[in-house]
Amino acid sequence: MNKIIIAPSILSSDFANLESEIKKLEKNGADWVHVDVMDGHFVPNLTIGAPVVKALRRVTNIPLDVHLMIENPEKYIKDFALAGSDIITFHYEAAKNNVDYLIGLIRSYGKKVGLSIKPKTKVSEIEKYIKDVDLILIMTVEPGFGGQKFMPDCAEKTSEIKNISKQVIVEVDGGVNIETATYCKKLGVDALVAGNYIFSSDNIKEAIASLR
Ligand code: DX5
Ligand code: ZN
């Protein structure tokens, strides 16, 4: 079995000190950094945009796992690609009939493609796209805020996805802590996003290691 990928979410970090926060993650064993982009429309919260990704890119080589929780992702993919994202994940629910186009657009910039589903979206709705993307991001909370409670039923989508493609990376996002991480790993999840759990700990190195 491959090593689990740990992707701390900077949503819970100190935004006044993003450079030192991201370097701390890199130094303490994070595999990727998860960047939550929210537009106040697709989700009821606003966070950061491509200029912040560009600034982070200047100070780190760690893969930037960019999670677009935005309407009309086609308008912004270019900006996030040129800013230096490594993986660009958009939401199925925001893509309408544009999924194939968005996959091609992200690939045209040489980036890895992720497709995300909200808790109420079934695997059967995205089945035909699973083999065309690099990563499926399963939301285990309603997107919009850090620090919410993990929904175990959502994580169970992992086996359905893996039955369609063994290659695709299954990443789980929302409410991940030491207990829910153990549950996800049993289900065969490949990558874990964790915000609150990591940034509320006194020892980031131990917190990251504890999720492995
Ligand atoms: C929620 C975001 C998550 C969030 C995870 O909309 O997509 O990435 O930051 O935070 P925790 O780990 O605190 O649930
Ligand atoms: Zn996220």
PDB file of N, CA, C and O and ligand atoms in Angstrom, residues 9 11-12 34 36 38 67 69 139 141-148 173-176 193-197, ligand 1:
ATOM      1  N   SER A   9      -4.716  21.907   5.584  1.00  0.00           N
ATOM      2  CA  SER A   9      -5.431  23.032   4.959  1.00  0.00           C
ATOM      3  C   SER A   9      -5.022  24.332   5.633  1.00  0.00           C
ATOM      4  O   SER A   9      -5.192  24.479   6.852  1.00  0.00           O
ATOM      5  N   LEU A  11      -6.536  26.925   5.598  1.00  0.00           N
ATOM      6  CA  LEU A  11      -7.713  27.685   6.045  1.00  0.00           C
ATOM      7  C   LEU A  11      -7.649  27.951   7.558  1.00  0.00           C
ATOM      8  O   LEU A  11      -8.120  28.987   8.026  1.00  0.00           O
ATOM      9  N   SER A  12      -7.071  27.026   8.298  1.00  0.00           N
ATOM     10  CA  SER A  12      -6.996  27.186   9.759  1.00  0.00           C
ATOM     11  C   SER A  12      -5.668  27.789  10.214  1.00  0.00           C
ATOM     12  O   SER A  12      -5.393  27.828  11.410  1.00  0.00           O
ATOM     13  N   HIS A  34      -3.017  22.131   1.257  1.00  0.00           N
ATOM     14  CA  HIS A  34      -4.366  22.254   0.699  1.00  0.00           C
ATOM     15  C   HIS A  34      -4.812  23.714   0.823  1.00  0.00           C
ATOM     16  O   HIS A  34      -4.748  24.309   1.896  1.00  0.00           O
ATOM     17  N   ASP A  36      -7.894  26.279   0.291  1.00  0.00           N
ATOM     18  CA  ASP A  36      -9.345  26.347   0.137  1.00  0.00           C
ATOM     19  C   ASP A  36      -9.775  27.695  -0.430  1.00  0.00           C
ATOM     20  O   ASP A  36      -9.662  28.723   0.240  1.00  0.00           O
ATOM     21  N   MET A  38     -12.765  29.985  -1.677  1.00  0.00           N
ATOM     22  CA  MET A  38     -14.223  30.117  -1.544  1.00  0.00           C
ATOM     23  C   MET A  38     -14.665  31.473  -2.074  1.00  0.00           C
ATOM     24  O   MET A  38     -13.969  32.474  -1.861  1.00  0.00           O
ATOM     25  N   HIS A  67      -8.265  23.720  -3.920  1.00  0.00           N
ATOM     26  CA  HIS A  67      -9.658  23.252  -3.882  1.00  0.00           C
ATOM     27  C   HIS A  67     -10.575  24.436  -4.166  1.00  0.00           C
ATOM     28  O   HIS A  67     -10.765  25.305  -3.318  1.00  0.00           O
ATOM     29  N   MET A  69     -13.868  26.059  -4.384  1.00  0.00           N
ATOM     30  CA  MET A  69     -15.282  25.999  -4.003  1.00  0.00           C
ATOM     31  C   MET A  69     -15.924  27.265  -4.554  1.00  0.00           C
ATOM     32  O   MET A  69     -16.254  28.206  -3.819  1.00  0.00           O
ATOM     33  N   MET A 139     -15.989  15.358  -0.045  1.00  0.00           N
ATOM     34  CA  MET A 139     -16.247  16.232   1.105  1.00  0.00           C
ATOM     35  C   MET A 139     -16.946  15.430   2.195  1.00  0.00           C
ATOM     36  O   MET A 139     -17.988  14.811   1.942  1.00  0.00           O
ATOM     37  N   VAL A 141     -17.731  17.035   5.048  1.00  0.00           N
ATOM     38  CA  VAL A 141     -18.537  18.070   5.720  1.00  0.00           C
ATOM     39  C   VAL A 141     -19.161  18.882   4.578  1.00  0.00           C
ATOM     40  O   VAL A 141     -18.718  18.768   3.436  1.00  0.00           O
ATOM     41  N   GLU A 142     -20.147  19.709   4.893  1.00  0.00           N
ATOM     42  CA  GLU A 142     -20.636  20.648   3.870  1.00  0.00           C
ATOM     43  C   GLU A 142     -19.532  21.685   3.660  1.00  0.00           C
ATOM     44  O   GLU A 142     -19.047  22.272   4.643  1.00  0.00           O
ATOM     45  N   PRO A 143     -19.099  21.905   2.413  1.00  0.00           N
ATOM     46  CA  PRO A 143     -17.989  22.839   2.224  1.00  0.00           C
ATOM     47  C   PRO A 143     -18.341  24.252   2.687  1.00  0.00           C
ATOM     48  O   PRO A 143     -19.497  24.658   2.645  1.00  0.00           O
ATOM     49  N   GLY A 144     -17.334  24.975   3.144  1.00  0.00           N
ATOM     50  CA  GLY A 144     -17.546  26.371   3.531  1.00  0.00           C
ATOM     51  C   GLY A 144     -16.771  26.778   4.768  1.00  0.00           C
ATOM     52  O   GLY A 144     -16.327  27.920   4.861  1.00  0.00           O
ATOM     53  N   PHE A 145     -16.600  25.857   5.692  1.00  0.00           N
ATOM     54  CA  PHE A 145     -15.950  26.227   6.952  1.00  0.00           C
ATOM     55  C   PHE A 145     -15.091  25.089   7.481  1.00  0.00           C
ATOM     56  O   PHE A 145     -15.437  23.918   7.277  1.00  0.00           O
ATOM     57  N   GLY A 146     -14.013  25.456   8.164  1.00  0.00           N
ATOM     58  CA  GLY A 146     -13.204  24.463   8.853  1.00  0.00           C
ATOM     59  C   GLY A 146     -13.859  24.103  10.180  1.00  0.00           C
ATOM     60  O   GLY A 146     -14.839  24.726  10.593  1.00  0.00           O
ATOM     61  N   GLY A 147     -13.337  23.077  10.818  1.00  0.00           N
ATOM     62  CA  GLY A 147     -13.756  22.739  12.179  1.00  0.00           C
ATOM     63  C   GLY A 147     -15.126  22.100  12.312  1.00  0.00           C
ATOM     64  O   GLY A 147     -15.715  22.143  13.390  1.00  0.00           O
ATOM     65  N   GLN A 148     -15.668  21.508  11.243  1.00  0.00           N
ATOM     66  CA  GLN A 148     -16.981  20.861  11.348  1.00  0.00           C
ATOM     67  C   GLN A 148     -16.828  19.358  11.628  1.00  0.00           C
ATOM     68  O   GLN A 148     -15.747  18.796  11.529  1.00  0.00           O
ATOM     69  N   ASP A 173     -11.896  15.305   2.778  1.00  0.00           N
ATOM     70  CA  ASP A 173     -11.754  16.686   3.268  1.00  0.00           C
ATOM     71  C   ASP A 173     -12.903  17.056   4.199  1.00  0.00           C
ATOM     72  O   ASP A 173     -14.066  17.075   3.781  1.00  0.00           O
ATOM     73  N   GLY A 174     -12.531  17.367   5.445  1.00  0.00           N
ATOM     74  CA  GLY A 174     -13.527  17.868   6.401  1.00  0.00           C
ATOM     75  C   GLY A 174     -13.627  16.995   7.636  1.00  0.00           C
ATOM     76  O   GLY A 174     -13.958  15.808   7.545  1.00  0.00           O
ATOM     77  N   GLY A 175     -13.297  17.567   8.788  1.00  0.00           N
ATOM     78  CA  GLY A 175     -13.462  16.848  10.053  1.00  0.00           C
ATOM     79  C   GLY A 175     -12.462  15.732  10.282  1.00  0.00           C
ATOM     80  O   GLY A 175     -12.725  14.811  11.057  1.00  0.00           O
ATOM     81  N   VAL A 176     -11.312  15.817   9.619  1.00  0.00           N
ATOM     82  CA  VAL A 176     -10.310  14.757   9.800  1.00  0.00           C
ATOM     83  C   VAL A 176      -9.526  14.996  11.087  1.00  0.00           C
ATOM     84  O   VAL A 176      -9.027  16.089  11.333  1.00  0.00           O
ATOM     85  N   VAL A 193      -7.046  15.609   4.017  1.00  0.00           N
ATOM     86  CA  VAL A 193      -6.936  17.057   4.269  1.00  0.00           C
ATOM     87  C   VAL A 193      -7.258  17.260   5.749  1.00  0.00           C
ATOM     88  O   VAL A 193      -8.193  16.651   6.256  1.00  0.00           O
ATOM     89  N   ALA A 194      -6.493  18.104   6.420  1.00  0.00           N
ATOM     90  CA  ALA A 194      -6.844  18.401   7.817  1.00  0.00           C
ATOM     91  C   ALA A 194      -6.453  19.833   8.130  1.00  0.00           C
ATOM     92  O   ALA A 194      -5.313  20.244   7.879  1.00  0.00           O
ATOM     93  N   GLY A 195      -7.408  20.597   8.630  1.00  0.00           N
ATOM     94  CA  GLY A 195      -7.158  21.990   8.971  1.00  0.00           C
ATOM     95  C   GLY A 195      -7.111  22.180  10.466  1.00  0.00           C
ATOM     96  O   GLY A 195      -6.053  22.291  11.082  1.00  0.00           O
ATOM     97  N   ASN A 196      -8.279  22.169  11.055  1.00  0.00           N
ATOM     98  CA  ASN A 196      -8.413  22.435  12.479  1.00  0.00           C
ATOM     99  C   ASN A 196      -7.557  21.494  13.337  1.00  0.00           C
ATOM    100  O   ASN A 196      -6.867  21.928  14.261  1.00  0.00           O
ATOM    101  N   TYR A 197      -7.571  20.217  13.019  1.00  0.00           N
ATOM    102  CA  TYR A 197      -6.831  19.239  13.825  1.00  0.00           C
ATOM    103  C   TYR A 197      -5.339  19.598  13.878  1.00  0.00           C
ATOM    104  O   TYR A 197      -4.716  19.561  14.937  1.00  0.00           O
TER     105      TYR A 197
HETATM  106  C1  DX5 B   1     -14.098  23.053   4.048  1.00  0.00           C
HETATM  107  C2  DX5 B   1     -12.729  22.962   3.438  1.00  0.00           C
HETATM  108  C3  DX5 B   1     -11.781  22.110   4.199  1.00  0.00           C
HETATM  109  C4  DX5 B   1     -11.550  22.544   5.600  1.00  0.00           C
HETATM  110  C5  DX5 B   1     -11.129  21.384   6.424  1.00  0.00           C
HETATM  111  O1  DX5 B   1     -14.966  23.686   3.193  1.00  0.00           O
HETATM  112  O2  DX5 B   1     -12.773  22.444   2.137  1.00  0.00           O
HETATM  113  O3  DX5 B   1     -10.555  21.924   3.513  1.00  0.00           O
HETATM  114  O4  DX5 B   1     -10.594  23.552   5.706  1.00  0.00           O
HETATM  115  O5  DX5 B   1     -11.031  21.815   7.708  1.00  0.00           O
HETATM  116  P1  DX5 B   1     -11.173  20.884   8.968  1.00  0.00           P
HETATM  117  O6  DX5 B   1     -10.060  19.871   8.868  1.00  0.00           O
HETATM  118  O7  DX5 B   1     -11.009  21.824  10.084  1.00  0.00           O
HETATM  119  O8  DX5 B   1     -12.515  20.239   8.909  1.00  0.00           O
END
